[in-house]
């Protein structure tokens, strides 16, 4: 049974999907879950790398529904607190609160939209556009205000960005160097900082909109 701090509980409630769950099953899920602390690089389960999850994200439920192998990686990118609900606890929650099925349908619809957007980007967008969309997506979930700019609070070496986009590190390096020349980004020891004006201009709209910079936390 997890003993969450007030800040950890609030992190879960900051997730729009989790916050929208009915109070009874939401609170019970937090109460019955197990809290794990992971070191950087520690594997939860392993398949192929897809993207980064933001704090409060719910994942791993697909295999609990279809009982098939995990469809993707889950690896701690940094020291991480992980709240884990066992298969038996998950099935018990569904039995006691059938309304949860509707919320999981909504969650899968959100994921499907993101997958269709990703597929469209592979076929219809240039690598520059795909990289911009990926950086905006990461900034929306992991961004911090750094003066007038937006710092992505993740260690993002060019090799990892290349792996995420399925291209060579050299191609990512070329684009980032050009964007630095244009003042769109700054790359500092594996940290990517987006120019605030460029980010606020919704550079990847209408496909993906930037969150308001004022809503992001301050960088430490």
Short mmCIF file of C-alpha atoms in Angstrom, two decimals, residues 61-203:
data_model
loop_
_atom_site.label_atom_id
_atom_site.label_comp_id
_atom_site.label_asym_id
_atom_site.label_seq_id
_atom_site.Cartn_x
_atom_site.Cartn_y
_atom_site.Cartn_z
CA UNK A 61 -2.87 -1.03 -18.72
CA UNK A 62 -3.02 -2.38 -22.29
CA UNK A 63 -1.52 -5.74 -21.32
CA UNK A 64 -3.91 -5.99 -18.35
CA UNK A 65 -6.85 -5.79 -20.75
CA UNK A 66 -5.65 -8.03 -23.60
CA UNK A 67 -3.19 -10.19 -21.57
CA UNK A 68 -0.59 -9.92 -24.35
CA UNK A 69 3.10 -8.95 -23.97
CA UNK A 70 4.01 -5.34 -23.25
CA UNK A 71 3.87 -3.22 -26.43
CA UNK A 72 6.58 -0.71 -25.47
CA UNK A 73 9.49 0.24 -23.20
CA UNK A 74 9.20 1.57 -19.67
CA UNK A 75 12.60 2.77 -18.47
CA UNK A 76 13.32 5.40 -15.82
CA UNK A 77 14.98 8.38 -17.52
CA UNK A 78 15.93 9.88 -14.14
CA UNK A 79 15.32 9.01 -10.45
CA UNK A 80 11.61 8.24 -10.47
CA UNK A 81 8.76 7.49 -8.07
CA UNK A 82 6.47 4.91 -9.67
CA UNK A 83 2.99 4.06 -8.40
CA UNK A 84 2.13 0.46 -9.35
CA UNK A 85 -1.29 -1.26 -9.30
CA UNK A 86 -1.16 -5.05 -9.56
CA UNK A 87 -3.24 -7.00 -12.09
CA UNK A 88 -5.45 -8.38 -9.30
CA UNK A 89 -6.02 -4.93 -7.84
CA UNK A 90 -6.75 -3.53 -11.30
CA UNK A 91 -9.35 -6.20 -12.06
CA UNK A 92 -10.91 -5.63 -8.63
CA UNK A 93 -11.28 -1.92 -9.34
CA UNK A 94 -12.96 -2.66 -12.68
CA UNK A 95 -15.35 -5.14 -11.02
CA UNK A 96 -16.32 -2.68 -8.28
CA UNK A 97 -16.47 0.39 -10.51
CA UNK A 98 -17.64 -0.52 -14.06
CA UNK A 99 -17.77 3.21 -14.88
CA UNK A 100 -13.97 3.00 -15.22
CA UNK A 101 -14.37 1.26 -18.57
CA UNK A 102 -15.70 4.49 -20.09
CA UNK A 103 -12.71 6.42 -18.77
CA UNK A 104 -10.30 3.89 -20.24
CA UNK A 105 -12.07 4.16 -23.60
CA UNK A 106 -11.45 7.92 -23.45
CA UNK A 107 -7.81 7.29 -22.57
CA UNK A 108 -7.39 4.92 -25.54
CA UNK A 109 -9.02 7.50 -27.81
CA UNK A 110 -6.42 10.05 -26.70
CA UNK A 111 -3.62 7.58 -27.39
CA UNK A 112 -5.10 6.69 -30.78
CA UNK A 113 -5.19 10.34 -31.81
CA UNK A 114 -1.54 10.70 -30.87
CA UNK A 115 -0.65 7.53 -32.80
CA UNK A 116 -2.51 8.75 -35.91
CA UNK A 117 -0.71 12.08 -35.62
CA UNK A 118 2.61 10.25 -35.35
CA UNK A 119 1.79 8.12 -38.41
CA UNK A 120 0.76 11.20 -40.37
CA UNK A 121 3.98 12.96 -39.42
CA UNK A 122 6.05 10.07 -40.81
CA UNK A 123 4.38 10.25 -44.21
CA UNK A 124 3.38 13.90 -44.62
CA UNK A 125 5.87 16.02 -42.67
CA UNK A 126 9.53 16.84 -43.19
CA UNK A 127 12.08 15.87 -40.56
CA UNK A 128 12.27 19.54 -39.47
CA UNK A 129 8.51 19.54 -38.83
CA UNK A 130 8.64 16.19 -37.01
CA UNK A 131 11.46 17.36 -34.76
CA UNK A 132 9.62 20.60 -33.99
CA UNK A 133 6.46 18.67 -33.09
CA UNK A 134 8.40 16.32 -30.84
CA UNK A 135 10.15 19.15 -29.01
CA UNK A 136 6.87 21.04 -28.53
CA UNK A 137 5.23 17.86 -27.24
CA UNK A 138 8.08 17.32 -24.76
CA UNK A 139 8.01 20.98 -23.71
CA UNK A 140 4.24 20.77 -23.10
CA UNK A 141 4.76 17.89 -20.68
CA UNK A 142 8.23 18.59 -19.26
CA UNK A 143 8.78 22.30 -19.89
CA UNK A 144 9.94 24.82 -17.32
CA UNK A 145 10.13 28.60 -17.58
CA UNK A 146 13.75 29.65 -17.94
CA UNK A 147 13.59 33.42 -18.08
CA UNK A 148 11.63 34.14 -21.25
CA UNK A 149 12.45 30.72 -22.70
CA UNK A 150 11.14 27.16 -22.18
CA UNK A 151 13.61 24.54 -20.95
CA UNK A 152 12.73 20.88 -21.52
CA UNK A 153 13.49 19.25 -18.17
CA UNK A 154 14.94 16.08 -19.70
CA UNK A 155 18.44 15.02 -20.68
CA UNK A 156 18.12 14.80 -24.46
CA UNK A 157 21.39 13.93 -26.21
CA UNK A 158 21.19 14.08 -29.98
CA UNK A 159 21.54 10.29 -30.19
CA UNK A 160 18.31 9.88 -28.24
CA UNK A 161 16.42 12.42 -30.32
CA UNK A 162 17.63 10.60 -33.43
CA UNK A 163 16.44 7.27 -32.04
CA UNK A 164 13.02 8.71 -31.22
CA UNK A 165 12.62 10.00 -34.77
CA UNK A 166 14.26 7.06 -36.55
CA UNK A 167 17.05 9.06 -38.22
CA UNK A 168 20.79 9.54 -37.82
CA UNK A 169 22.35 11.74 -35.15
CA UNK A 170 24.02 13.77 -37.93
CA UNK A 171 20.63 14.83 -39.35
CA UNK A 172 19.40 15.94 -35.93
CA UNK A 173 22.66 17.82 -35.34
CA UNK A 174 22.32 19.68 -38.65
CA UNK A 175 18.78 20.83 -37.87
CA UNK A 176 19.56 21.87 -34.28
CA UNK A 177 22.63 23.84 -35.38
CA UNK A 178 20.52 25.69 -37.98
CA UNK A 179 17.80 26.38 -35.39
CA UNK A 180 20.42 27.69 -32.97
CA UNK A 181 21.63 30.06 -35.69
CA UNK A 182 18.03 31.25 -36.13
CA UNK A 183 17.57 31.64 -32.37
CA UNK A 184 14.83 29.02 -32.07
CA UNK A 185 16.64 26.68 -29.68
CA UNK A 186 19.68 26.51 -27.43
CA UNK A 187 21.37 23.18 -26.72
CA UNK A 188 23.30 23.00 -23.46
CA UNK A 189 25.02 19.73 -22.52
CA UNK A 190 22.13 17.54 -23.65
CA UNK A 191 19.48 20.00 -22.46
CA UNK A 192 17.24 21.66 -25.05
CA UNK A 193 15.87 25.15 -24.41
CA UNK A 194 13.25 26.56 -26.77
CA UNK A 195 13.04 30.25 -27.54
CA UNK A 196 9.96 31.53 -25.72
CA UNK A 197 8.65 33.60 -28.63
CA UNK A 198 9.08 30.69 -31.05
CA UNK A 199 7.36 28.25 -28.67
CA UNK A 200 4.50 30.69 -27.94
CA UNK A 201 3.92 31.18 -31.68
CA UNK A 202 2.50 27.63 -31.88
CA UNK A 203 5.06 26.56 -34.50
#
